[in-house]
CSV table of C-alpha atoms in Angstrom, one decimal:
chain,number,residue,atom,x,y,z
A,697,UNK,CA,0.0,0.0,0.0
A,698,UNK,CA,1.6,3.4,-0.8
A,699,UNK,CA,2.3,5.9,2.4
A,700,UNK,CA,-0.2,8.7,2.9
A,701,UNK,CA,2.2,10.4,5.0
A,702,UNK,CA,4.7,10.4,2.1
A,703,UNK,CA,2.4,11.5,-0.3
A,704,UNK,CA,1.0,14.5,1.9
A,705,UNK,CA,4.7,15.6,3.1
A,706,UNK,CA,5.6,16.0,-0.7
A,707,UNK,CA,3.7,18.9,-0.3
A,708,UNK,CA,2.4,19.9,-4.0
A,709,UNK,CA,2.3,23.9,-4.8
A,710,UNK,CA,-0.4,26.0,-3.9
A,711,UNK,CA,-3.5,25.3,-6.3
A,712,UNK,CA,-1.5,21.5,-6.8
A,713,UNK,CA,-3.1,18.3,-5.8
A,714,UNK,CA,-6.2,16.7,-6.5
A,715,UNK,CA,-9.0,19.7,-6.3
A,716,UNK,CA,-12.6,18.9,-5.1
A,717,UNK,CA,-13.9,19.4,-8.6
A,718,UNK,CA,-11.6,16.8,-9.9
A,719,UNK,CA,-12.5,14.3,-6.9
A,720,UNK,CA,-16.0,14.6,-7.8
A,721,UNK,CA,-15.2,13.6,-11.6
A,722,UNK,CA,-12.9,11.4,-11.7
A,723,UNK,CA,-14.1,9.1,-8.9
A,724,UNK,CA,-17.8,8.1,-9.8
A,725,UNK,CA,-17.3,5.2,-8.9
A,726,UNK,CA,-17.0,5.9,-4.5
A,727,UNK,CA,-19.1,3.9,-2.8
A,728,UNK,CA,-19.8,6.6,-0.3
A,729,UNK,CA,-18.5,10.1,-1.5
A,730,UNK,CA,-21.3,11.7,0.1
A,731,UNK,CA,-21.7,14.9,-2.5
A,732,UNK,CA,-25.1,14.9,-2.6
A,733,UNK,CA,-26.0,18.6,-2.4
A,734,UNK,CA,-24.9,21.3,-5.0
A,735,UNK,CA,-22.0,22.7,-2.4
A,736,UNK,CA,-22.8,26.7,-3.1
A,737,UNK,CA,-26.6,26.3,-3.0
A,738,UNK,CA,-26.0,24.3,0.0
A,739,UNK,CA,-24.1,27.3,1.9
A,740,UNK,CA,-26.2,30.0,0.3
A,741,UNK,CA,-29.3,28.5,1.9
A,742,UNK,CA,-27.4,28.5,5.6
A,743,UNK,CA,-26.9,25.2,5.7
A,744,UNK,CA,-26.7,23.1,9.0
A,745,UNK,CA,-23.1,21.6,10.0
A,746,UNK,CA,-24.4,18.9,11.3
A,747,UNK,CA,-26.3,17.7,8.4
A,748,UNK,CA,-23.3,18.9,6.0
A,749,UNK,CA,-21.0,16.0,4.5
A,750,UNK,CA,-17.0,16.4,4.9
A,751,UNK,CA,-16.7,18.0,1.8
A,752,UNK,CA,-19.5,20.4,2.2
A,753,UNK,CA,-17.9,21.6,5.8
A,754,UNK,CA,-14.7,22.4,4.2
A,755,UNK,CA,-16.1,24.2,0.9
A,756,UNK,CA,-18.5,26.3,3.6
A,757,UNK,CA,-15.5,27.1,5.5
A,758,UNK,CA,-12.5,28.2,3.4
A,759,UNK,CA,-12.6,30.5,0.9
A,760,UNK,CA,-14.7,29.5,-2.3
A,761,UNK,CA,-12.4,27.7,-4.7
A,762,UNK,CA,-9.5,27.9,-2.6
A,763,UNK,CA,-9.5,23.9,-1.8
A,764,UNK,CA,-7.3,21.4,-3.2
A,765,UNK,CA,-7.4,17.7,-1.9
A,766,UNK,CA,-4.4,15.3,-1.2
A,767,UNK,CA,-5.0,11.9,-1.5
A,768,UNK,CA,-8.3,12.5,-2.7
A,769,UNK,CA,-10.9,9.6,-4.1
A,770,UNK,CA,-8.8,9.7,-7.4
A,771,UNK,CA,-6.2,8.4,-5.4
A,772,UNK,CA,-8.1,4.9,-4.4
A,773,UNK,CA,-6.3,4.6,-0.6
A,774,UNK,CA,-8.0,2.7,0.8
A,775,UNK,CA,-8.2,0.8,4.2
A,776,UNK,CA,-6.3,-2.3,3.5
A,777,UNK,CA,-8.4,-4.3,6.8
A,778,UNK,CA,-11.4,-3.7,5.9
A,779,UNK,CA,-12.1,-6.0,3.1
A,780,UNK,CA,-11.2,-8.9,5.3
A,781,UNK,CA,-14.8,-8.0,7.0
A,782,UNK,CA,-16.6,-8.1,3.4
A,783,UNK,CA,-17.4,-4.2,4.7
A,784,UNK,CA,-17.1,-1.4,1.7
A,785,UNK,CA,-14.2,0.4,1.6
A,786,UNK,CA,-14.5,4.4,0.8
A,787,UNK,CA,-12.2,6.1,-1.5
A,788,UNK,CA,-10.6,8.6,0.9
A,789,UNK,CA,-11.5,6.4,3.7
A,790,UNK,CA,-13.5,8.4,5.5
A,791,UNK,CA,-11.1,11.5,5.8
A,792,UNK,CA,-10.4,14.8,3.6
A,793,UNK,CA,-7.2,16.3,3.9
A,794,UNK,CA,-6.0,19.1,2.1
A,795,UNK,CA,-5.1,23.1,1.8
A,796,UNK,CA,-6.8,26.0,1.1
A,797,UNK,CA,-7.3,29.4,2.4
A,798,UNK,CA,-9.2,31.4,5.2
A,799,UNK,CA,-10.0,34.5,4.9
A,800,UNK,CA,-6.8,34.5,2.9
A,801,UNK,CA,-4.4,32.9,5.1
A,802,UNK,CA,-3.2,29.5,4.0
A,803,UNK,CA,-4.2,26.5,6.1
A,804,UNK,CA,-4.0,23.0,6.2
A,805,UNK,CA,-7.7,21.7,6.6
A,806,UNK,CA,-8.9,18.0,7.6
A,807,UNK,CA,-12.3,16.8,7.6
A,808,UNK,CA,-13.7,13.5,8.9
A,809,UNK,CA,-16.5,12.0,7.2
A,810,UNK,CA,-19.2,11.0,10.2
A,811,UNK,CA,-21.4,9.2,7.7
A,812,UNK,CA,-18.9,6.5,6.9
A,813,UNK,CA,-18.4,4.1,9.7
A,814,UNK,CA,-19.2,7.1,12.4
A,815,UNK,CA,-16.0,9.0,11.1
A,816,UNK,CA,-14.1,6.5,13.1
A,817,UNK,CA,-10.3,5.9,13.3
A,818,UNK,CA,-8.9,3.7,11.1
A,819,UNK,CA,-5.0,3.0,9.6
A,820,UNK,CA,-5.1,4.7,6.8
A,821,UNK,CA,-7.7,7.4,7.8
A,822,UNK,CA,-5.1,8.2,10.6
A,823,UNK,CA,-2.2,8.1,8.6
A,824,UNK,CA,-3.9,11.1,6.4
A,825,UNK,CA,-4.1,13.2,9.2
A,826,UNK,CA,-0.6,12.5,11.0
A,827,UNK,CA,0.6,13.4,7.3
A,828,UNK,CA,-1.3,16.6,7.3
A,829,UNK,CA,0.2,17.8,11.0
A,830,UNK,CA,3.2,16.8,10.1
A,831,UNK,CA,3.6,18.9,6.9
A,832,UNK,CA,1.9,21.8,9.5
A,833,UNK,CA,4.9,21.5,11.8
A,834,UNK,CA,7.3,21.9,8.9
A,835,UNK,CA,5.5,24.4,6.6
A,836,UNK,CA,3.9,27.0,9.6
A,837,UNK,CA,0.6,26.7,8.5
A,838,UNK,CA,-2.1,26.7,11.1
A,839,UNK,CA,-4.3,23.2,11.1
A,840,UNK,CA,-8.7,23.2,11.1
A,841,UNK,CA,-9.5,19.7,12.3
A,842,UNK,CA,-13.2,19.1,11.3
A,843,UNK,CA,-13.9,16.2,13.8
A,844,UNK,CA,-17.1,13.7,13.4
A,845,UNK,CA,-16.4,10.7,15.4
A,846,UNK,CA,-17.0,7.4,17.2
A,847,UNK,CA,-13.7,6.5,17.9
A,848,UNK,CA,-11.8,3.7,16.8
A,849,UNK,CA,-12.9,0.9,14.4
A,850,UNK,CA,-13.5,-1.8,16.5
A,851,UNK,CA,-12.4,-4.3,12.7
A,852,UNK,CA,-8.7,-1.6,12.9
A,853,UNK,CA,-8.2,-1.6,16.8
A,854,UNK,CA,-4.6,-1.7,17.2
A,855,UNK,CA,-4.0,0.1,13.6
A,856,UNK,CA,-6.6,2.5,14.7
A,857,UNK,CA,-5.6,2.7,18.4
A,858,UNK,CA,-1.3,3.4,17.1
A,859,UNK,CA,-2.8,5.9,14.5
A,860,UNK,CA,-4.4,8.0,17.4
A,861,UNK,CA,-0.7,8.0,19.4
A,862,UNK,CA,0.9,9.2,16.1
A,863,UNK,CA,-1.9,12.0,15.4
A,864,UNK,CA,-1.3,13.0,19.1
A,865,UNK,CA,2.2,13.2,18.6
A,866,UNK,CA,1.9,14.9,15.6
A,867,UNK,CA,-0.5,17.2,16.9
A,868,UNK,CA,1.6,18.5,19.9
A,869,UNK,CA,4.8,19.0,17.9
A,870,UNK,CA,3.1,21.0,15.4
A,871,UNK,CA,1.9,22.7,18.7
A,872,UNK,CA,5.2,22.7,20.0
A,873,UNK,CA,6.8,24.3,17.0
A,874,UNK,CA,4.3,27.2,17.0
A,875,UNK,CA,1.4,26.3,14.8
A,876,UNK,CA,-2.4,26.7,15.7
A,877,UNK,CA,-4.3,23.5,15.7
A,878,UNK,CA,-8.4,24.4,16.0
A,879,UNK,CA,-10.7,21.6,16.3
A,880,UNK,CA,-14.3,22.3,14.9
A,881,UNK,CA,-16.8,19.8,16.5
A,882,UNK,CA,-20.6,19.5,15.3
A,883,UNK,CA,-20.9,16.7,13.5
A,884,UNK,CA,-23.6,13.7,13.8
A,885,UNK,CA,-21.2,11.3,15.3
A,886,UNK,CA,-20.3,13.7,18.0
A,887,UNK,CA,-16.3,13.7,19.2
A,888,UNK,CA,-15.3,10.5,21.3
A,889,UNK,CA,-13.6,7.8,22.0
A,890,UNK,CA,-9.6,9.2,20.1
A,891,UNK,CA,-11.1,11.9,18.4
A,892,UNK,CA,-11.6,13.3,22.6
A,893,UNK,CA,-8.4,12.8,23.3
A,894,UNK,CA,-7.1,14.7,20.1
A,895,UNK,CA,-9.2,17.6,20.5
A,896,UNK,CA,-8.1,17.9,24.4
A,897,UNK,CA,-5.2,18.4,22.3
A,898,UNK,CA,-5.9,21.1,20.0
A,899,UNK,CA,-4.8,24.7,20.6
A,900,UNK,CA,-8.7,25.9,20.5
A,901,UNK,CA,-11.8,24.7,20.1
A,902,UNK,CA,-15.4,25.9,18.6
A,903,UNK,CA,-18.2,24.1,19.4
A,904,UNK,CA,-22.1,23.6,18.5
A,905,UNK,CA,-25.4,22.5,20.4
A,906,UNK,CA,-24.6,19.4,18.5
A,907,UNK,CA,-20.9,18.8,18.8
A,908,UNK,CA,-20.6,16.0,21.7
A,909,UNK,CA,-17.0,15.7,23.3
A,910,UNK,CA,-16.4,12.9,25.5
A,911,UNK,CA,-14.1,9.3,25.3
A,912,UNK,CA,-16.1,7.3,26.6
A,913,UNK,CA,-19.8,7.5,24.7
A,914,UNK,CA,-23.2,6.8,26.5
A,915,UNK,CA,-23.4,3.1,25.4
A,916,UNK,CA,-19.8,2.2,26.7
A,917,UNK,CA,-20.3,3.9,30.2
A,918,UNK,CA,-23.7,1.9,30.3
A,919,UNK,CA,-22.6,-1.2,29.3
A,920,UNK,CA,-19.1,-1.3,32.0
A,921,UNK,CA,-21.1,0.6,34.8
A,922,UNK,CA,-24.8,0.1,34.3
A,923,UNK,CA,-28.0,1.8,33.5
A,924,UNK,CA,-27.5,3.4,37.1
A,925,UNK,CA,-24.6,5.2,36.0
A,926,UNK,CA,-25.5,6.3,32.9
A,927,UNK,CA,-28.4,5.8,30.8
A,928,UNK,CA,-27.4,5.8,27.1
A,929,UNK,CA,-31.2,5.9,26.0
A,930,UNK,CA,-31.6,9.2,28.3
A,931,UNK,CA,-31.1,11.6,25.4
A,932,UNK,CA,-31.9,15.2,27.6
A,933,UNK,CA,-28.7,13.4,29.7
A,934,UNK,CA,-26.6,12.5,26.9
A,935,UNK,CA,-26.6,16.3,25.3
A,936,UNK,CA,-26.5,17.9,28.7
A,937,UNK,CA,-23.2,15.8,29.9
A,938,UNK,CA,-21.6,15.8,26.7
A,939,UNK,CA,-23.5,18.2,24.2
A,940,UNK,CA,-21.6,21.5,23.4
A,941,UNK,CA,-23.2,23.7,25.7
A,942,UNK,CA,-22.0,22.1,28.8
A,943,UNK,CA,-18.5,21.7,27.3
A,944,UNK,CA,-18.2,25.4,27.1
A,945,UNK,CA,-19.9,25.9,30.4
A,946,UNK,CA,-17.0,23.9,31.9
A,947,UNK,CA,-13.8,25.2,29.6
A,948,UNK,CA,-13.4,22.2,27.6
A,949,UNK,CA,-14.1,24.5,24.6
A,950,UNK,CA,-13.2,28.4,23.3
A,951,UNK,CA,-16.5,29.1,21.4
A,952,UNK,CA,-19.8,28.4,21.0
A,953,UNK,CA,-21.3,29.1,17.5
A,954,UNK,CA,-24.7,28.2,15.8
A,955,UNK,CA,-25.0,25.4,13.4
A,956,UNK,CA,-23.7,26.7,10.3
A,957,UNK,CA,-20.6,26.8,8.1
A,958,UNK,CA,-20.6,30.7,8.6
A,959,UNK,CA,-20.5,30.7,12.6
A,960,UNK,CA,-18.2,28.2,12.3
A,961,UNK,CA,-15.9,30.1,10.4
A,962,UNK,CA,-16.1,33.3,12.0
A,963,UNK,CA,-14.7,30.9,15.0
A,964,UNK,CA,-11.6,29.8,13.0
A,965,UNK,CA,-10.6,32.7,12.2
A,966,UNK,CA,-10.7,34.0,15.8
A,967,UNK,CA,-8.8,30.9,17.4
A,968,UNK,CA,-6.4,31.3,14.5
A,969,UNK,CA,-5.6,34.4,15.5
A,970,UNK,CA,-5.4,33.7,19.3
A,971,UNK,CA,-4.0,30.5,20.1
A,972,UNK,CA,-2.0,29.9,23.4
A,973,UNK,CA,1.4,28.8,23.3
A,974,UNK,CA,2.3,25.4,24.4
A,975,UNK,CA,4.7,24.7,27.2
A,976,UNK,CA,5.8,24.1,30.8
A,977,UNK,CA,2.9,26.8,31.8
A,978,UNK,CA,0.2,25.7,30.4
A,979,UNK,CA,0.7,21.9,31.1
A,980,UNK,CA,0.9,23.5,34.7
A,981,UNK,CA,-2.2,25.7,34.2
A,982,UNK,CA,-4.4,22.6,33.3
A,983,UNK,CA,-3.5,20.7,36.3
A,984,UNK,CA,-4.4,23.6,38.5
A,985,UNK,CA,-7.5,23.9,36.6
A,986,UNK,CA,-8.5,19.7,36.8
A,987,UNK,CA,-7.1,20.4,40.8
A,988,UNK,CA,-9.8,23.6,41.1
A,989,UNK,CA,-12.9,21.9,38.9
A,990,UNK,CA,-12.2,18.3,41.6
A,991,UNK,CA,-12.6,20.9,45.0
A,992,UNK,CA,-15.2,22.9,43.0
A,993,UNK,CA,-17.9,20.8,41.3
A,994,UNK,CA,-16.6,17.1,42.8
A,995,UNK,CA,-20.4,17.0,45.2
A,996,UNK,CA,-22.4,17.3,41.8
A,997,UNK,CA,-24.4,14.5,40.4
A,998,UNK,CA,-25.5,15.9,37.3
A,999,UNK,CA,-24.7,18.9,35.3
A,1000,UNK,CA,-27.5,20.9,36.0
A,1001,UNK,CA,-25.6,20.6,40.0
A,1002,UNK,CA,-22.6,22.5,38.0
A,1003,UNK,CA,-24.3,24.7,36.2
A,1004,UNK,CA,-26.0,26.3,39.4
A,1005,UNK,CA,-22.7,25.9,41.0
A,1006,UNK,CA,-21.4,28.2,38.3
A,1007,UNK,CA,-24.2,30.9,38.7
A,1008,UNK,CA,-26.5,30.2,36.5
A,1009,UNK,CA,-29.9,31.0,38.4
A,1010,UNK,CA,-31.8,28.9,36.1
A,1011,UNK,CA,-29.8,25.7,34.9
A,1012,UNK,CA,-32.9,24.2,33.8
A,1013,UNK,CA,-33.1,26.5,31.3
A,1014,UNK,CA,-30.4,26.6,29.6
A,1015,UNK,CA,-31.0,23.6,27.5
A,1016,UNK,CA,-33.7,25.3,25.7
A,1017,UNK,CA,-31.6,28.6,25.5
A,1018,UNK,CA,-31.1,30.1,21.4
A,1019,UNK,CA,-27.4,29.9,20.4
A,1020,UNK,CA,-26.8,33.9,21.0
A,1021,UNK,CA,-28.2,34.2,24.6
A,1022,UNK,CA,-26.4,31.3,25.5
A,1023,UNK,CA,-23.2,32.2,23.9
A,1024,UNK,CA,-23.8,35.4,26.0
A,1025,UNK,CA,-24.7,33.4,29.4
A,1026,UNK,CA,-21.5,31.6,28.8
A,1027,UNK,CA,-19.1,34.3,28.7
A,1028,UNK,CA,-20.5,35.1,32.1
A,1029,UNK,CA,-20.4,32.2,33.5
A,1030,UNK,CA,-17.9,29.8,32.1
A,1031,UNK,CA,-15.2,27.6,34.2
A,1032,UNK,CA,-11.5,29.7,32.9
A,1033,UNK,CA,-10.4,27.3,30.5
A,1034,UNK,CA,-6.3,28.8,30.9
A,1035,UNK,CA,-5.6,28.2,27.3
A,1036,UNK,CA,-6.6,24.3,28.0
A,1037,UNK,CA,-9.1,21.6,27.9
């Protein structure tokens, strides 16, 4: 099988590589390309993230025209596991990768694809993004990390688990050498499992209603502790323990925005702008914070119990809230995240 991180280290020109238009043209044949909207009209029309496919997330986010794909469909890299399972393979396996610009600025952009096998982790899919931090790290460009994800694929678990250490790695020298690393998070598989880890990671973070952040998701905390513990059918539990609004609420994110390509753009190019530096003093910063959030909120069953810890005088509501009064209540109330998960 050839290398995606050779191929996306190579590092084609600006305007190089395999551009979206081509991708859709010259791969017909993708079992699962998931271009099923007209990608202008879709945007025009304020599209939903959350409903968007890979490819629609990063034309509504970057400049129009401005993408061009590595390793794109054209490419047939596929997962080399998967067809021992007699499962369909996808052409880009699950995960765009490519450059563009925001705003202007070049970046390195990396979208996962939620709608084929939950976005989840697999060799190849992995390898794509390590490739894409790694060229970051060398190049200067900041990273946009469009996560959508269950985790690992259970039929890749030790490919899938060793790609999430490399991306980590990857991720935090690229961090280390000065680039920005923003995670966007509002997809329909939510953010767990190895795609939390990597965006505890990330320099910043935007988030959605929708965007769920946690490792462990409702059904695994149900199934090793019980229905006590958790109740993965308990939806109003699931969205207020994991959902986006409690994950600003409590630091583990920099912004909240509404469901569409726009807010979440406006958010990139703020985080861009103002991520933290990475060293000694942060690492220190977020074990102060963890150390503060044990002592503050450690009595509290449920979130609501940490929301009126907080201040909010009505946590109940606050589920219910529209994106821009909560957005407002948050920048009252939130935990300080010191330039940290």
């Amino acid at each position: 099988m050839n290398n995606p991180h050779a191929h996306i280290r190579s590092l084609p020109p600006e305007g190089a590589g395999a551009s979206l238009g081509a991708a859709r043209r010259e791969a017909p044949n993708d079992v699962d390309l998931r271009l099923d909207h007209d990608t202008p009209a879709f945007v025009a029309n304020g599209a939903s993230w959350y409903e968007a496919s890979a490819r629609q997330r990063v034309d509504g986010l970057l400049d129009a025209g401005s993408f061009s794909e590595f390793l794109g469909p054209a490419e047939r890299v596929t997962s080399p596991h998967l067809p021992l399972f007699d499962l369909p393979q996808q052409f880009d396996d699950g995960m765009v990768v490519g450059h563009g610009r925001l705003d202007g600025q070049p970046v390195f952009v990396a979208a996962q694809e939620g709608r084929f096998m939950g976005g989840a982790f697999g060799e190849v899919h992995g390898a794509k993004l390590t490739g894409l931090l790694r060229a970051a790290r060398e190049t200067g460009k900041p990273v946009l990390i469009l996560f959508d994800t269950g985790g690992v694929r259970l039929q890749e678990a030790n490919a899938g688990e060793l790609a999430i250490a490399e991306i980590m790695r990857a991720l935090v020298e690229a961090r280390a050498a000065g680039v920005p690393v923003i995670g966007l998070i509002g997809g329909r598989a939510g953010c767990y499992g190895g795609g939390g880890l990597l965006a505890a990671c990330c320099s910043a973070l935007a988030v959605s209603e929708q965007g769920r952040i946690s490792v462990s998701g409702p059904e695994v905390i149900e199934t090793n502790r019980g229905v006590e513990e958790f109740d993965a059918k308990d939806r109003a539990l699931i969205w207020r323990t994991m959902g986006g609004k409690h994950r600003r609420l409590i630091g583990g994110a920099d912004r909240y925005v509404a469901d569409t390509p726009d807010a979440f753009r406006a958010a990139a190019l703020e985080l861009i702008g103002r991520a933290p530096t990475f060293d000694a003093a942060m690492l220190r910063a977020e074990q102060a914070r963890l150390e503060a959030r044990v002592e503050r909120f450690g009595a509290c069953k449920d979130a609501l119990d940490v929301w009126r810890a907080l201040g909010a005088s009505a946590p109940e509501a606050i589920p219910g809230m529209p994106d821009d009064a909560f957005a407002a209540l948050a920048d009252q109330l939130q935990e300080s995240p010191h330039d940290a998960r």
